[in-house]
Amino acid sequence: MQFGEQIRDLRKRRGLSQERFAQELHVTRQAVSNWENDKNLPDLETLIAMSGTFHVSLDELILGEDMRTMKTNDLVAGGNSTIGPEAGGQTASEGMGGATACPDAGAPAMTDIARKLINDSSETRRAHDNKVTTLIGAFLLVMGFFCFFARANSVEYVDAQGFLHESFWLVPVGYLFLLAGVVVFACVGVRTIRAAVSKKKDR
């Protein structure tokens, strides 16, 4: 079941109009309409509010009908884990030749809302990483310009032994800082472009 169908089913089971449903969640009626028509998806904060307001677990909202079916099957299996004495007292696994079920066989498929939450988490982490990397790149560039500034304002002199003292090393160090800063910004740009292309392909 798609998330839009889940929302519509949840709303109708409680006998609410889209407007009343929206008022309960403090959103607009258009937002509810977009959810039900799969034009948009709510954020995590709205999902939590929906769970608390309508007493629906988050796993049902995120994983959908498959989660409810899986829970029901688990309860049934838990109550019938053995075959009675009439059948020779064999356990279910023994009756199947000792085979064990694959744990992934009943795993629910990922819904749109689950995929959205994962993508939002990845985008948030990526944005944080880009922010930190950008600050590092800016710091490197500032250090590079500072080296050139210090070199331009340094005083050159000749000591009593005739040796010239000058801060010539500031120039190559400044270039190294600038190069490192440019490389960092280039990495951020490439990462941003790749993320945008990947997001566009997913759509």
Short mmCIF file of C-alpha atoms in Angstrom, two decimals:
data_model
loop_
_atom_site.label_atom_id
_atom_site.label_comp_id
_atom_site.label_asym_id
_atom_site.label_seq_id
_atom_site.Cartn_x
_atom_site.Cartn_y
_atom_site.Cartn_z
CA MET A 1 0.00 0.00 0.00
CA GLN A 2 1.34 3.40 -0.99
CA PHE A 3 1.66 6.09 1.67
CA GLY A 4 -1.14 8.14 0.08
CA GLU A 5 -3.48 5.18 0.40
CA GLN A 6 -2.42 4.71 4.02
CA ILE A 7 -3.26 8.33 4.85
CA ARG A 8 -6.60 8.16 3.06
CA ASP A 9 -7.44 4.90 4.84
CA LEU A 10 -6.42 6.34 8.21
CA ARG A 11 -8.53 9.47 7.66
CA LYS A 12 -11.62 7.60 6.48
CA ARG A 13 -11.44 5.04 9.28
CA ARG A 14 -11.81 7.96 11.69
CA GLY A 15 -14.54 9.61 9.66
CA LEU A 16 -12.58 12.83 9.10
CA SER A 17 -12.62 15.17 6.17
CA GLN A 18 -9.33 16.37 4.71
CA GLU A 19 -9.84 19.75 6.35
CA ARG A 20 -10.52 18.25 9.80
CA PHE A 21 -7.61 15.84 9.39
CA ALA A 22 -5.35 18.78 8.52
CA GLN A 23 -6.54 20.73 11.57
CA GLU A 24 -5.65 17.82 13.85
CA LEU A 25 -2.10 17.86 12.49
CA HIS A 26 -1.83 21.67 12.21
CA VAL A 27 -1.18 21.55 8.47
CA THR A 28 -3.12 22.79 5.46
CA ARG A 29 -5.82 20.82 3.67
CA GLN A 30 -3.74 21.07 0.50
CA ALA A 31 -0.89 19.28 2.28
CA VAL A 32 -3.20 16.38 3.17
CA SER A 33 -4.48 16.27 -0.41
CA ASN A 34 -0.93 16.14 -1.72
CA TRP A 35 -0.11 13.26 0.65
CA GLU A 36 -3.14 11.27 -0.43
CA ASN A 37 -2.37 11.82 -4.12
CA ASP A 38 1.31 10.91 -3.62
CA LYS A 39 2.40 14.36 -4.75
CA ASN A 40 4.31 15.04 -1.57
CA LEU A 41 5.39 13.31 1.64
CA PRO A 42 5.36 14.61 5.24
CA ASP A 43 8.50 15.16 7.24
CA LEU A 44 9.49 13.18 10.33
CA GLU A 45 8.03 15.76 12.73
CA THR A 46 4.62 15.49 11.06
CA LEU A 47 4.81 11.69 11.13
CA ILE A 48 5.45 11.78 14.88
CA ALA A 49 2.50 14.14 15.37
CA MET A 50 0.33 11.86 13.23
CA SER A 51 1.37 8.84 15.29
CA GLY A 52 0.52 10.54 18.57
CA THR A 53 -2.72 12.15 17.40
CA PHE A 54 -4.25 9.09 15.76
CA HIS A 55 -2.56 6.42 17.92
CA VAL A 56 -0.82 4.71 15.02
CA SER A 57 2.67 3.32 15.44
CA LEU A 58 5.47 4.82 13.39
CA ASP A 59 6.42 1.45 11.93
CA GLU A 60 2.93 1.13 10.45
CA LEU A 61 3.10 4.63 9.00
CA ILE A 62 6.58 4.15 7.58
CA LEU A 63 6.51 0.47 6.58
CA GLY A 64 2.83 0.32 5.73
CA GLU A 65 0.45 -2.61 5.49
CA ASP A 66 3.28 -5.12 5.21
CA MET A 67 4.31 -4.36 8.79
CA ARG A 68 0.81 -5.02 10.15
CA THR A 69 0.60 -8.24 8.14
CA MET A 70 4.01 -9.35 9.33
CA LYS A 71 3.08 -8.67 12.97
CA THR A 72 -0.12 -10.69 12.58
CA ASN A 73 1.80 -13.56 11.02
CA ASP A 74 4.36 -13.43 13.81
CA LEU A 75 1.60 -13.66 16.42
CA VAL A 76 0.00 -16.61 14.63
CA ALA A 77 3.35 -18.35 14.23
CA GLY A 78 4.19 -17.69 17.86
CA GLY A 79 1.00 -19.37 18.99
CA ASN A 80 1.53 -22.39 16.76
CA SER A 81 5.22 -22.98 17.02
CA THR A 82 4.73 -26.69 17.66
CA ILE A 83 2.54 -29.35 16.24
CA GLY A 84 0.45 -31.04 18.88
CA PRO A 85 0.96 -34.51 20.30
CA GLU A 86 -1.60 -35.80 17.82
CA ALA A 87 0.98 -35.21 15.10
CA GLY A 88 3.76 -36.94 16.94
CA GLY A 89 4.99 -33.98 18.93
CA GLN A 90 7.18 -32.70 16.15
CA THR A 91 8.12 -29.06 16.08
CA ALA A 92 7.31 -26.97 13.02
CA SER A 93 10.95 -26.96 11.97
CA GLU A 94 11.23 -30.72 12.39
CA GLY A 95 8.10 -31.24 10.34
CA MET A 96 9.81 -29.29 7.57
CA GLY A 97 12.91 -31.43 7.64
CA GLY A 98 14.73 -29.16 10.06
CA ALA A 99 14.82 -26.31 7.58
CA THR A 100 14.79 -22.81 8.96
CA ALA A 101 12.98 -19.92 7.37
CA CYS A 102 14.99 -17.19 5.71
CA PRO A 103 14.81 -14.06 7.91
CA ASP A 104 14.56 -11.81 4.88
CA ALA A 105 11.72 -13.72 3.24
CA GLY A 106 9.02 -11.82 5.12
CA ALA A 107 10.73 -8.47 5.27
CA PRO A 108 8.41 -5.63 4.20
CA ALA A 109 9.26 -3.72 1.07
CA MET A 110 10.54 -0.21 1.51
CA THR A 111 7.76 2.34 1.08
CA ASP A 112 8.05 5.83 -0.37
CA ILE A 113 7.96 7.43 3.08
CA ALA A 114 10.70 5.12 4.38
CA ARG A 115 12.83 5.94 1.35
CA LYS A 116 12.16 9.66 1.88
CA LEU A 117 13.26 9.52 5.51
CA ILE A 118 16.46 7.71 4.53
CA ASN A 119 17.14 10.24 1.77
CA ASP A 120 16.42 13.17 4.11
CA SER A 121 18.86 11.75 6.64
CA SER A 122 21.50 11.31 3.94
CA GLU A 123 20.94 14.84 2.64
CA THR A 124 21.19 16.29 6.16
CA ARG A 125 24.44 14.44 6.77
CA ARG A 126 25.75 15.49 3.35
CA ALA A 127 24.84 19.14 4.02
CA HIS A 128 26.65 19.02 7.37
CA ASP A 129 29.73 17.47 5.75
CA ASN A 130 29.70 20.09 3.00
CA LYS A 131 29.42 22.87 5.58
CA VAL A 132 32.41 21.60 7.54
CA THR A 133 34.44 21.07 4.37
CA THR A 134 33.57 24.55 3.11
CA LEU A 135 34.74 26.10 6.39
CA ILE A 136 38.02 24.20 6.09
CA GLY A 137 38.48 25.40 2.51
CA ALA A 138 37.75 29.00 3.50
CA PHE A 139 40.26 28.76 6.35
CA LEU A 140 42.95 27.50 3.96
CA LEU A 141 42.31 30.35 1.53
CA VAL A 142 42.45 32.93 4.32
CA MET A 143 45.74 31.47 5.52
CA GLY A 144 47.11 31.65 1.98
CA PHE A 145 46.23 35.34 1.59
CA PHE A 146 47.58 36.01 5.08
CA CYS A 147 50.95 34.56 4.06
CA PHE A 148 51.11 36.90 1.05
CA PHE A 149 50.09 39.83 3.24
CA ALA A 150 52.74 38.98 5.81
CA ARG A 151 55.36 38.63 3.08
CA ALA A 152 54.46 42.00 1.60
CA ASN A 153 54.74 43.72 4.98
CA SER A 154 57.80 41.87 6.29
CA VAL A 155 61.02 43.80 6.89
CA GLU A 156 64.19 42.67 5.15
CA TYR A 157 67.52 43.43 6.74
CA VAL A 158 71.19 42.47 6.66
CA ASP A 159 72.81 41.48 9.93
CA ALA A 160 76.32 42.31 11.10
CA GLN A 161 77.72 39.21 9.40
CA GLY A 162 76.27 40.28 6.07
CA PHE A 163 73.42 37.75 5.92
CA LEU A 164 70.13 38.83 4.36
CA HIS A 165 67.06 38.04 6.47
CA GLU A 166 63.78 37.84 4.58
CA SER A 167 60.57 35.83 4.84
CA PHE A 168 60.81 34.29 1.37
CA TRP A 169 59.29 31.02 2.62
CA LEU A 170 55.92 32.75 3.07
CA VAL A 171 55.36 32.84 -0.69
CA PRO A 172 55.45 29.06 -1.39
CA VAL A 173 53.55 28.37 1.84
CA GLY A 174 50.87 30.85 0.74
CA TYR A 175 50.56 29.12 -2.63
CA LEU A 176 50.24 25.75 -0.91
CA PHE A 177 47.42 27.07 1.28
CA LEU A 178 45.63 28.52 -1.74
CA LEU A 179 46.02 25.29 -3.72
CA ALA A 180 44.69 23.23 -0.82
CA GLY A 181 41.72 25.57 -0.44
CA VAL A 182 40.86 25.36 -4.15
CA VAL A 183 41.07 21.56 -4.04
CA VAL A 184 38.74 21.43 -1.03
CA PHE A 185 36.17 23.69 -2.73
CA ALA A 186 36.43 21.62 -5.91
CA CYS A 187 35.67 18.46 -3.91
CA VAL A 188 32.61 20.12 -2.38
CA GLY A 189 31.41 21.18 -5.84
CA VAL A 190 31.88 17.72 -7.33
CA ARG A 191 30.08 16.11 -4.38
CA THR A 192 27.17 18.56 -4.71
CA ILE A 193 26.85 17.98 -8.46
CA ARG A 194 26.94 14.20 -8.03
CA ALA A 195 24.24 14.37 -5.34
CA ALA A 196 22.04 16.57 -7.56
CA VAL A 197 22.45 14.21 -10.53
CA SER A 198 21.70 11.18 -8.36
CA LYS A 199 18.60 12.84 -6.92
CA LYS A 200 17.40 13.75 -10.41
CA LYS A 201 17.83 10.15 -11.60
CA ASP A 202 15.86 8.84 -8.62
CA ARG A 203 12.98 11.08 -9.57
#
